[in-house]
Amino acid sequence: MSILVLAEHDNKTLNGATLNVVAAAQKIGGDITVLVAGEAAQAVAEQAAKVAGVSKVLLADNAAYAHQLAENVASLVADIAKGGYKYVLAASTTTGKNILPRVAALLDVSQITDIIAVENANTFKRPIYAGNAIATVQSDETIIVGTVRTTAFDPVAAEGGSATVETVGEVKDAGISTFINEEIVKLDRPELAAARIVVSGGRGVGSGENYHTVLDPLADKLGAAQGASRAAVDAGFVPNDFQVGQTGKIVAPDLYVAVGISGAIQHLAGMKDSKVIVAINKDEEAPINSVADYWLVGDLNTVVPELVSKL
Amino acid sequence: MKALVAVKRVVDANVKVRVKADNTGVDLTNVKMSINPFCEIAVEEAVRLKEKGVVSEIVVVSIGEKKAEEQIRSAMALGADRGILVETSDEIGALEVAKILKGVVEQEKPELILLGKQAIDDDSNQVGQMLGALLGVGQGTFASEVKVDGGKVQVTREIDGGLQTVELSLPAIITTDLRLNEPRYAALPNIMKARKKPLEAKTPADYGVATGTKLKTVKVEAPAERKAGVQVKSVDELIDKLKNEAKVI
């Protein structure tokens, strides 16, 4: 059985999420091929070849794949998959979610979103209803296409493998979509989805200015990534890629510190698999307290600075 | 131009669902149902485009049980012109939904096809992309801004690192993210008017699509419960617990 994994990258570096997907592929068992579709992405293919457990890397290097446009990449992936792969996997990132359902439809098969566990070769677990229920699904399709929730699988080693790199000459340019531009938020802190500690702020922090005044020192002290609830993002305190939740990023760090977050269902869906959850909130009845390991009732504007000074 | 909006009837976003004791699914008896929040944003966007004079007619389609008529009526109360209900009580997968929608698109020939990015019940995030593949048209998923200009549409998409803008030829698929707009409330006169708007009844067979799915749900369980936590009284106690009990800092 062979498994095709679509690499996540920015044409320069292989994204860590790919290592989690390879880990999920290993749980299924079989020969693992990683497809790197991009432009001037030779370095990414070389990194992918070193990943433990990967037996082959396919590099499709063309301007048509430079920005991971779903229209072009999906038809490439579907074509390669038809050449004898039993599984097609990608990370449940915005890129994976954009491309894979298109691949599935081109292959005329159903897709499984957000795999969190591999039961056997065709049975998987995935969360539904904002993580309030876990469904076990069995795919009777000839090719199983799925996205993997990266926080549910420990990454494989980035070094140690020695896969061969093959070039794919085929170019798929549908000509129906064009990349215009990208605004990437520059951060000095660890990436949210991969951080060991996350400090998150909600509506309770009051303003964008206060978010940074109060939470930046704490995040710096802990070496943490910063997150936010949907309420804080919608209020414009921080950009949307800070959002943790059902419709934002799913995180599962060792420590999640929720500051001024009430704990709506949609937020809990994104963080309740964290190892230790701390809630700092002035409301004793806040729903976040029901999932927190430790909660402290108090004014975040005095509690957080005190915490920073004593750490 | 004509816009087609797909809406889904789902359990209301504020309901805390319970898994059935026999693990066959989630208990939906006597639970409040609503239009999926992302679908509502899609309807609102179509209405705004109509108000700007870009869109001339809005057709709203839903697939599912007879009661989904309520959600089509709510979309009409927000400003959609007419509705299509593809009625089925069978189980139906995302791929099959996309195939039915393809049939609807081929009949209606809309230039803009708007969907929510995901339904809050199955959390699949698939239908728009699948429909794009089946129709061979471009997709602007997770849209936070939509600008129609001549035969093209520019879509700003929410991606993991920030925002990305793509330009698509029409017809095109757009799936909405939360920040695209804030849906309006339906005023009572509009709700009354919506009752008189045309609503066509169809079946999956009308589009030559069989219901069912090859993705069988074997079991549905409640997630593992978290152990009850403790309230700490002071910052010192919190630091002590994190260092010595949880050992995370």
Coordinates of C-alpha atoms in Angstrom, one line a residue:
Chain A
M1 CA 0.0 0.0 0.0
S2 CA 1.4 3.4 -0.9
I3 CA 0.6 6.7 0.7
L4 CA 1.0 10.1 -0.9
V5 CA 1.6 13.0 1.5
L6 CA 1.3 16.5 0.2
A7 CA 4.1 18.6 1.7
E8 CA 3.3 21.9 3.3
H9 CA 6.0 24.6 2.6
D10 CA 6.7 28.1 1.5
N11 CA 9.1 27.1 -1.3
K12 CA 12.0 27.5 1.0
T13 CA 11.3 25.5 4.2
L14 CA 9.3 22.4 4.8
N15 CA 6.6 23.2 7.3
G16 CA 6.7 21.1 10.5
A17 CA 3.0 20.1 10.0
T18 CA 4.2 17.7 7.3
L19 CA 6.1 15.7 10.0
N20 CA 2.9 15.1 11.8
V21 CA 1.2 13.9 8.7
V22 CA 4.0 11.5 8.0
A23 CA 3.5 10.2 11.5
A24 CA -0.1 9.6 10.8
A25 CA 0.9 7.9 7.5
Q26 CA 3.2 5.6 9.5
K27 CA 0.3 4.6 11.7
I28 CA -1.6 3.4 8.6
G29 CA 1.5 1.6 7.4
G30 CA 2.9 1.5 3.9
D31 CA 5.4 3.2 1.5
I32 CA 5.4 6.9 2.0
T33 CA 5.9 9.4 -0.8
V34 CA 6.0 13.1 -0.2
L35 CA 5.0 15.4 -3.0
V36 CA 6.5 18.9 -3.0
A37 CA 4.7 21.1 -5.4
G38 CA 6.1 24.6 -5.6
E39 CA 8.4 26.9 -7.5
A40 CA 12.2 26.8 -6.9
A41 CA 11.5 24.4 -4.2
Q42 CA 14.5 22.1 -4.5
A43 CA 15.6 22.9 -0.9
V44 CA 12.1 21.8 0.4
A45 CA 12.5 18.5 -1.5
E46 CA 15.9 17.9 0.0
Q47 CA 14.5 18.5 3.5
A48 CA 11.6 16.2 2.8
A49 CA 14.1 13.5 1.6
K50 CA 15.7 13.6 5.1
V51 CA 12.4 13.1 7.0
A52 CA 12.4 9.7 8.8
G53 CA 10.1 7.2 7.3
V54 CA 9.8 8.8 3.8
S55 CA 10.8 6.5 0.9
K56 CA 10.4 8.8 -2.0
V57 CA 10.0 12.5 -2.7
L58 CA 8.4 13.8 -5.8
L59 CA 9.2 17.4 -6.8
A60 CA 6.9 19.3 -9.1
D61 CA 8.7 22.5 -9.7
N62 CA 6.8 25.1 -11.7
A63 CA 5.5 28.7 -11.5
A64 CA 2.0 27.2 -11.6
Y65 CA 2.5 25.8 -8.1
A66 CA 4.3 28.7 -6.6
H67 CA 1.4 29.8 -4.4
Q68 CA -0.3 26.5 -3.8
L69 CA -3.3 27.5 -5.9
A70 CA -5.9 24.7 -5.3
E71 CA -7.0 24.7 -9.0
N72 CA -3.5 23.7 -10.2
V73 CA -2.1 21.7 -7.3
A74 CA -5.3 19.6 -6.9
S75 CA -5.2 18.4 -10.4
L76 CA -1.5 17.5 -10.1
V77 CA -2.1 15.6 -6.9
A78 CA -5.2 13.7 -8.3
D79 CA -3.2 12.7 -11.4
I80 CA -0.3 11.4 -9.4
A81 CA -2.7 9.6 -7.0
K82 CA -4.3 7.8 -9.9
G83 CA -0.9 6.3 -10.7
G84 CA -1.3 3.8 -7.9
Y85 CA -1.7 5.4 -4.5
K86 CA -4.1 4.0 -2.0
Y87 CA -4.0 7.1 0.3
V88 CA -3.6 10.8 -0.1
L89 CA -2.9 12.8 3.0
A90 CA -2.3 16.4 3.9
A91 CA -2.2 18.5 7.0
S92 CA -5.5 20.1 8.2
T93 CA -4.1 23.6 7.6
T94 CA -5.7 26.2 5.5
T95 CA -3.6 24.9 2.6
G96 CA -4.5 21.3 3.1
K97 CA -8.2 22.1 3.6
N98 CA -8.2 24.2 0.4
I99 CA -6.6 21.6 -1.8
L100 CA -7.6 18.1 -0.6
P101 CA -11.4 18.2 -1.1
R102 CA -10.8 19.3 -4.6
V103 CA -8.4 16.3 -5.1
A104 CA -11.1 14.0 -3.6
A105 CA -13.8 15.2 -6.0
L106 CA -11.4 14.8 -9.0
L107 CA -10.9 11.2 -7.9
D108 CA -14.7 10.9 -7.3
V109 CA -14.2 9.8 -3.7
S110 CA -15.3 11.1 -0.3
Q111 CA -12.8 12.8 2.0
I112 CA -12.1 12.6 5.7
T113 CA -11.4 15.9 7.4
D114 CA -9.3 16.3 10.6
I115 CA -8.2 12.7 11.3
I116 CA -7.2 12.5 15.0
A117 CA -6.6 8.7 15.2
V118 CA -6.0 5.8 12.9
E119 CA -8.1 2.8 14.0
N120 CA -7.1 0.5 11.1
A121 CA -6.3 0.8 7.4
N122 CA -9.7 2.3 6.5
T123 CA -11.2 3.4 9.9
F124 CA -10.4 6.8 11.5
K125 CA -11.5 9.0 14.2
R126 CA -12.4 12.7 13.7
P127 CA -14.1 15.3 15.8
I128 CA -17.6 16.7 14.9
Y129 CA -19.8 19.4 16.4
A130 CA -16.9 21.6 17.4
G131 CA -15.2 18.7 19.1
N132 CA -18.2 17.9 21.3
A133 CA -18.4 14.4 19.7
I134 CA -15.9 12.1 18.2
A135 CA -17.0 10.1 15.1
T136 CA -15.4 6.9 14.0
V137 CA -15.7 6.7 10.2
Q138 CA -15.0 3.9 7.8
S139 CA -14.1 4.7 4.2
D140 CA -15.1 2.2 1.6
E141 CA -13.5 4.3 -1.2
T142 CA -10.8 2.9 -3.5
I143 CA -8.6 5.8 -2.6
I144 CA -8.7 7.3 0.9
V145 CA -8.2 11.0 1.0
G146 CA -7.9 12.7 4.3
T147 CA -6.5 15.7 6.2
V148 CA -4.7 15.1 9.4
R149 CA -5.1 17.2 12.6
T150 CA -1.5 17.8 13.3
T151 CA -1.8 18.3 17.0
A152 CA -3.1 14.7 17.3
F153 CA 0.1 13.0 16.1
D154 CA 3.7 13.5 17.4
P155 CA 5.9 14.6 14.6
V156 CA 8.5 12.1 13.1
A157 CA 12.2 13.1 13.1
A158 CA 13.1 15.7 10.5
E159 CA 16.5 14.0 10.0
G160 CA 17.6 10.5 9.5
G161 CA 15.8 9.5 6.3
S162 CA 17.4 9.1 2.9
A163 CA 14.6 9.2 0.3
T164 CA 15.3 9.6 -3.4
V165 CA 14.1 12.7 -5.1
E166 CA 12.3 12.4 -8.4
T167 CA 11.2 15.3 -10.6
V168 CA 7.7 15.4 -11.9
G169 CA 7.6 17.1 -15.3
E170 CA 3.9 17.3 -15.6
V171 CA 2.5 20.9 -15.4
K172 CA -1.1 21.5 -14.5
D173 CA -2.2 25.1 -15.0
A174 CA -5.9 25.5 -15.1
G175 CA -5.7 29.2 -15.9
I176 CA -8.7 30.1 -13.9
S177 CA -7.1 31.5 -10.9
T178 CA -4.2 34.0 -10.3
F179 CA -2.2 34.8 -7.2
I180 CA -2.4 38.6 -6.5
N181 CA -0.6 39.1 -3.1
E182 CA -0.1 37.9 0.4
E183 CA 0.1 39.6 3.7
I184 CA 2.0 37.5 6.2
V185 CA 2.1 38.6 9.8
K186 CA 5.7 38.7 11.0
L187 CA 6.2 37.2 14.4
D188 CA 9.3 37.0 16.7
R189 CA 7.5 34.4 18.8
P190 CA 7.0 30.7 18.2
E191 CA 4.4 29.6 15.7
L192 CA 1.0 29.2 17.4
A193 CA 0.2 25.7 16.2
A194 CA 3.6 24.3 17.2
A195 CA 4.3 26.2 20.4
R196 CA 4.9 24.4 23.7
I197 CA 3.2 27.3 25.6
V198 CA 0.4 29.5 24.4
V199 CA -0.8 32.7 26.0
S200 CA -4.2 33.7 24.7
G201 CA -6.3 36.8 25.3
G202 CA -10.1 37.3 24.9
R203 CA -12.6 40.1 24.9
G204 CA -11.7 40.7 28.6
V205 CA -8.3 42.3 27.7
G206 CA -10.4 45.3 26.5
S207 CA -8.3 46.6 23.6
G208 CA -5.6 45.8 21.2
E209 CA -3.3 48.1 23.1
N210 CA -4.0 46.4 26.3
Y211 CA -3.6 43.0 24.8
H212 CA 0.0 43.8 24.0
T213 CA 0.7 45.8 27.2
V214 CA -0.6 42.9 29.4
L215 CA 0.1 39.8 27.5
D216 CA 3.4 40.5 25.6
P217 CA 5.5 40.4 28.8
L218 CA 3.9 37.2 29.9
A219 CA 4.5 35.5 26.5
D220 CA 8.1 36.8 26.4
K221 CA 8.7 35.5 29.9
L222 CA 7.3 32.0 29.0
G223 CA 8.7 31.9 25.5
A224 CA 5.1 31.4 24.4
A225 CA 3.2 31.9 21.2
Q226 CA 0.2 34.3 21.4
G227 CA -3.3 33.4 20.6
A228 CA -6.8 34.9 20.9
S229 CA -10.4 34.1 21.1
R230 CA -12.7 34.9 18.2
A231 CA -14.2 37.8 20.2
A232 CA -10.8 39.4 20.5
V233 CA -10.1 39.0 16.8
D234 CA -13.6 40.2 15.8
A235 CA -13.1 43.3 18.0
G236 CA -9.9 44.0 16.1
F237 CA -7.4 43.5 19.0
V238 CA -5.2 41.2 17.0
P239 CA -5.1 39.8 13.5
N240 CA -7.2 36.8 12.6
D241 CA -4.3 34.3 12.4
F242 CA -4.1 34.6 16.2
Q243 CA -7.5 32.9 16.5
V244 CA -7.7 29.7 18.4
G245 CA -11.0 27.7 17.9
Q246 CA -13.2 25.6 15.8
T247 CA -12.8 28.1 12.9
G248 CA -9.3 29.2 13.7
K249 CA -6.2 27.2 14.7
I250 CA -6.4 24.0 16.7
V251 CA -3.6 24.0 19.4
A252 CA -2.6 21.4 22.0
P253 CA 0.4 22.8 23.8
D254 CA 1.8 21.7 27.2
L255 CA 0.5 24.9 28.8
Y256 CA -2.4 27.1 27.6
V257 CA -3.0 30.3 29.5
A258 CA -6.4 31.8 28.8
V259 CA -6.7 35.4 29.9
G260 CA -10.0 37.2 29.8
I261 CA -11.6 34.4 27.8
S262 CA -15.0 33.2 28.8
G263 CA -14.7 29.9 27.0
A264 CA -17.4 29.7 24.3
I265 CA -17.9 26.2 22.7
Q266 CA -16.1 27.4 19.5
H267 CA -13.0 28.5 21.5
L268 CA -12.9 25.3 23.6
A269 CA -12.9 23.2 20.4
G270 CA -9.5 24.7 19.5
M271 CA -7.6 24.2 22.8
K272 CA -9.2 21.7 25.1
D273 CA -6.6 19.0 24.2
S274 CA -3.9 21.1 25.8
K275 CA -2.1 19.3 28.6
V276 CA -2.5 22.0 31.3
I277 CA -5.0 24.8 31.0
V278 CA -4.9 27.9 33.2
A279 CA -7.7 30.4 33.2
I280 CA -7.4 34.0 34.5
N281 CA -10.8 35.6 34.5
K282 CA -12.8 37.9 36.7
D283 CA -15.9 35.8 36.3
E284 CA -16.2 32.9 38.7
E285 CA -18.9 31.3 36.5
A286 CA -17.0 31.5 33.2
P287 CA -17.3 28.2 31.2
I288 CA -13.5 28.2 30.7
N289 CA -13.2 27.2 34.3
S290 CA -14.8 23.9 33.6
V291 CA -12.0 22.8 31.4
A292 CA -9.2 24.6 33.3
D293 CA -6.8 22.7 35.5
Y294 CA -6.2 25.9 37.5
W295 CA -8.2 29.0 37.5
L296 CA -7.7 32.2 39.2
V297 CA -10.5 34.7 39.6
G298 CA -9.2 38.3 39.5
D299 CA -8.6 41.4 37.4
L300 CA -6.2 40.4 34.6
N301 CA -4.7 43.9 34.6
T302 CA -3.2 43.3 38.1
V303 CA -2.9 39.5 38.1
V304 CA -0.9 39.1 34.8
P305 CA 1.7 41.7 35.7
E306 CA 2.1 40.1 39.1
L307 CA 2.5 36.7 37.4
V308 CA 5.2 38.2 35.1
S309 CA 7.1 39.7 38.0
K310 CA 7.1 36.5 40.0
L311 CA 8.0 34.1 37.2
Chain B
M1 CA -25.3 38.5 -12.6
K2 CA -27.0 35.7 -10.8
A3 CA -25.8 34.4 -7.5
L4 CA -26.4 31.0 -6.0
V5 CA -26.1 30.5 -2.3
A6 CA -26.1 27.1 -0.6
V7 CA -27.4 26.9 2.9
K8 CA -27.6 24.1 5.5
R9 CA -29.9 23.5 8.4
V10 CA -27.8 22.6 11.4
V11 CA -28.1 22.5 15.2
D12 CA -28.0 26.0 16.6
A13 CA -24.4 27.2 17.4
N14 CA -25.2 27.8 21.0
V15 CA -26.6 24.4 21.7
K16 CA -24.4 22.0 23.7
V17 CA -25.0 18.7 21.9
R18 CA -25.2 15.3 23.6
V19 CA -24.1 12.0 22.1
K20 CA -26.9 9.4 22.0
A21 CA -26.5 6.5 24.5
D22 CA -26.3 3.9 21.7
N23 CA -23.4 5.8 20.1
T24 CA -25.2 6.1 16.7
G25 CA -25.0 9.9 16.6
V26 CA -25.8 13.1 18.3
D27 CA -29.3 13.6 19.9
L28 CA -31.1 16.1 17.8
T29 CA -34.7 15.6 19.1
N30 CA -36.2 18.9 20.3
V31 CA -32.9 20.7 19.7
K32 CA -33.1 24.2 18.2
M33 CA -32.1 24.2 14.6
S34 CA -30.8 27.2 12.6
I35 CA -29.2 28.2 9.4
N36 CA -25.4 27.4 9.6
P37 CA -23.6 30.6 10.6
F38 CA -21.2 30.5 7.7
C39 CA -24.1 30.0 5.3
E40 CA -25.8 33.0 6.8
I41 CA -22.7 35.1 6.0
A42 CA -22.8 33.8 2.4
V43 CA -26.4 34.9 2.1
E44 CA -25.5 38.3 3.6
E45 CA -22.6 38.7 1.1
A46 CA -24.9 37.9 -1.9
V47 CA -27.5 40.5 -0.6
R48 CA -24.8 43.2 -0.2
L49 CA -23.6 42.5 -3.8
K50 CA -27.2 42.8 -4.9
E51 CA -27.5 46.1 -3.1
K52 CA -24.4 47.3 -4.9
G53 CA -25.9 46.4 -8.2
V54 CA -23.4 43.7 -9.0
V55 CA -25.9 40.8 -8.5
S56 CA -29.4 40.9 -10.0
E57 CA -30.9 37.7 -8.6
I58 CA -30.1 35.5 -5.6
V59 CA -31.2 31.9 -5.6
V60 CA -30.8 30.0 -2.4
V61 CA -30.6 26.2 -2.3
S62 CA -30.7 23.7 0.5
I63 CA -30.5 19.9 0.5
G64 CA -32.1 17.8 3.2
E65 CA -35.3 17.1 5.0
K66 CA -38.5 19.0 4.4
K67 CA -37.9 21.2 7.4
A68 CA -34.9 22.8 5.7
E69 CA -37.6 25.0 4.1
E70 CA -37.4 27.1 7.3
Q71 CA -33.8 27.9 6.5
I72 CA -34.5 28.8 2.9
R73 CA -37.3 31.1 4.2
S74 CA -34.9 32.7 6.6
A75 CA -32.4 33.3 3.7
M76 CA -35.3 34.8 1.7
A77 CA -36.1 37.1 4.6
L78 CA -32.6 38.3 4.5
G79 CA -33.0 39.2 0.8
A80 CA -32.7 36.1 -1.4
D81 CA -35.2 36.1 -4.3
R82 CA -36.2 32.5 -4.6
G83 CA -35.4 29.0 -3.3
I84 CA -34.8 25.5 -4.3
L85 CA -35.2 22.6 -1.8
V86 CA -33.6 19.3 -2.8
E87 CA -35.5 17.1 -0.5
T88 CA -34.1 13.9 0.9
S89 CA -34.3 12.2 4.3
D90 CA -31.5 9.8 3.4
E91 CA -27.9 10.2 4.7
I92 CA -25.9 12.2 2.3
G93 CA -22.2 12.9 2.1
A94 CA -20.2 16.0 1.1
L95 CA -19.3 14.5 -2.3
E96 CA -23.0 13.8 -3.1
V97 CA -24.0 17.2 -1.9
A98 CA -21.4 18.7 -4.3
K99 CA -22.8 16.6 -7.1
I100 CA -26.4 17.8 -6.5
L101 CA -25.2 21.4 -6.3
K102 CA -23.4 20.8 -9.6
G103 CA -26.7 19.8 -11.1
V104 CA -28.4 23.0 -9.7
V105 CA -25.5 25.2 -11.1
E106 CA -25.8 23.7 -14.5
Q107 CA -29.5 24.4 -14.5
E108 CA -29.4 27.9 -13.0
K109 CA -26.1 29.0 -14.5
P110 CA -25.1 31.5 -11.8
E111 CA -21.8 33.4 -12.1
L112 CA -21.2 33.5 -8.4
I113 CA -21.6 30.5 -6.2
L114 CA -21.4 31.2 -2.5
L115 CA -21.2 28.7 0.3
G116 CA -20.1 28.7 4.0
K117 CA -16.6 27.4 4.5
Q118 CA -17.9 24.7 6.8
A119 CA -21.0 23.4 8.5
I120 CA -20.8 23.5 12.3
D121 CA -22.2 20.0 12.6
D122 CA -19.9 17.8 10.5
D123 CA -17.1 20.3 10.4
S124 CA -16.0 18.9 7.1
N125 CA -15.0 22.0 5.2
Q126 CA -15.3 20.2 1.8
V127 CA -18.4 21.0 -0.2
G128 CA -17.2 24.3 -1.9
Q129 CA -13.9 22.8 -2.9
M130 CA -15.5 19.7 -4.3
L131 CA -18.0 21.7 -6.2
G132 CA -15.2 23.7 -7.7
A133 CA -13.5 20.5 -8.9
L134 CA -16.7 19.1 -10.4
L135 CA -17.5 22.3 -12.2
G136 CA -13.9 22.9 -13.2
V137 CA -14.1 26.5 -11.9
G138 CA -11.9 28.5 -9.5
Q139 CA -12.4 28.6 -5.7
G140 CA -11.9 31.4 -3.3
T141 CA -12.1 29.6 0.0
F142 CA -12.2 31.1 3.5
A143 CA -13.0 34.5 2.1
S144 CA -12.8 37.7 4.2
E145 CA -13.3 40.1 1.3
V146 CA -14.9 39.7 -2.1
K147 CA -14.6 42.2 -5.0
V148 CA -16.3 41.6 -8.3
D149 CA -14.8 43.4 -11.2
G150 CA -16.1 42.7 -14.7
G151 CA -15.6 39.0 -15.5
K152 CA -13.3 38.5 -12.5
V153 CA -13.6 38.3 -8.8
Q154 CA -10.9 39.1 -6.3
V155 CA -11.1 37.2 -3.1
T156 CA -9.0 37.8 0.0
R157 CA -8.6 34.6 1.8
E158 CA -7.7 33.9 5.5
I159 CA -4.7 31.6 5.5
D160 CA -2.6 30.3 8.4
G161 CA 0.1 33.0 8.2
G162 CA -2.2 35.9 7.4
L163 CA -4.1 36.9 4.3
Q164 CA -3.8 35.9 0.6
T165 CA -5.6 37.5 -2.3
V166 CA -6.4 35.6 -5.5
E167 CA -8.2 36.5 -8.7
L168 CA -10.7 34.1 -10.2
S169 CA -12.4 34.0 -13.6
L170 CA -16.2 33.9 -13.3
P171 CA -18.1 31.7 -12.7
A172 CA -16.3 31.0 -9.4
I173 CA -16.9 29.5 -6.0
I174 CA -16.6 31.5 -2.8
T175 CA -16.7 30.0 0.6
T176 CA -17.1 32.4 3.5
D177 CA -15.1 33.0 6.6
L178 CA -16.5 34.6 9.7
R179 CA -14.9 38.0 9.1
L180 CA -16.5 38.5 5.6
N181 CA -19.4 40.4 7.0
E182 CA -21.9 40.6 9.9
P183 CA -25.3 39.2 8.8
R184 CA -28.3 41.5 9.3
Y185 CA -31.4 40.6 11.3
A186 CA -34.5 39.9 9.3
A187 CA -37.2 42.5 9.9
L188 CA -40.7 41.3 10.4
P189 CA -42.1 42.7 7.1
N190 CA -39.3 40.9 5.3
I191 CA -40.1 37.6 7.1
M192 CA -43.8 38.0 5.9
K193 CA -42.7 38.8 2.4
A194 CA -40.4 35.8 2.3
R195 CA -43.4 33.5 2.8
K196 CA -44.6 34.5 -0.7
K197 CA -41.4 34.1 -2.5
P198 CA -41.2 31.1 -4.9
L199 CA -39.7 27.9 -3.5
E200 CA -39.2 25.0 -5.9
A201 CA -39.1 21.4 -4.6
K202 CA -36.7 18.9 -6.2
T203 CA -35.1 15.6 -5.3
P204 CA -31.6 14.3 -5.7
A205 CA -32.9 12.0 -8.5
D206 CA -33.8 15.1 -10.5
Y207 CA -30.1 15.8 -10.8
G208 CA -29.3 12.1 -11.3
V209 CA -27.5 11.8 -8.0
A210 CA -27.9 8.9 -5.6
T211 CA -27.9 9.7 -1.9
G212 CA -25.7 7.8 0.6
T213 CA -22.0 8.0 1.1
K214 CA -19.0 5.6 1.1
L215 CA -17.9 7.2 4.4
K216 CA -19.8 5.2 7.0
T217 CA -20.1 6.5 10.5
V218 CA -19.4 3.5 12.6
K219 CA -19.7 5.1 16.0
V220 CA -20.1 8.5 17.7
E221 CA -18.7 9.0 21.2
A222 CA -18.4 11.8 23.7
P223 CA -14.9 13.2 23.9
A224 CA -12.7 12.2 26.9
E225 CA -13.8 14.4 29.9
R226 CA -11.1 16.6 31.4
K227 CA -10.5 16.1 35.1
A228 CA -12.1 18.8 37.2
G229 CA -9.6 21.5 37.9
V230 CA -9.0 23.6 41.0
Q231 CA -9.4 27.3 41.8
V232 CA -6.2 28.9 43.0
K233 CA -6.4 31.9 45.3
S234 CA -3.3 33.8 44.4
V235 CA -0.6 34.2 41.8
D236 CA 1.9 32.5 44.2
E237 CA -0.3 29.5 44.4
L238 CA -0.7 29.4 40.7
I239 CA 3.1 29.5 40.1
D240 CA 3.7 26.9 42.7
K241 CA 1.1 24.5 41.1
L242 CA 2.5 25.0 37.6
K243 CA 6.1 24.4 38.8
N244 CA 5.6 21.6 41.2
E245 CA 2.3 19.9 40.4
A246 CA 1.9 20.3 36.7
K247 CA 5.6 20.7 36.0
V248 CA 5.0 22.8 32.9
I249 CA 7.2 25.8 33.6

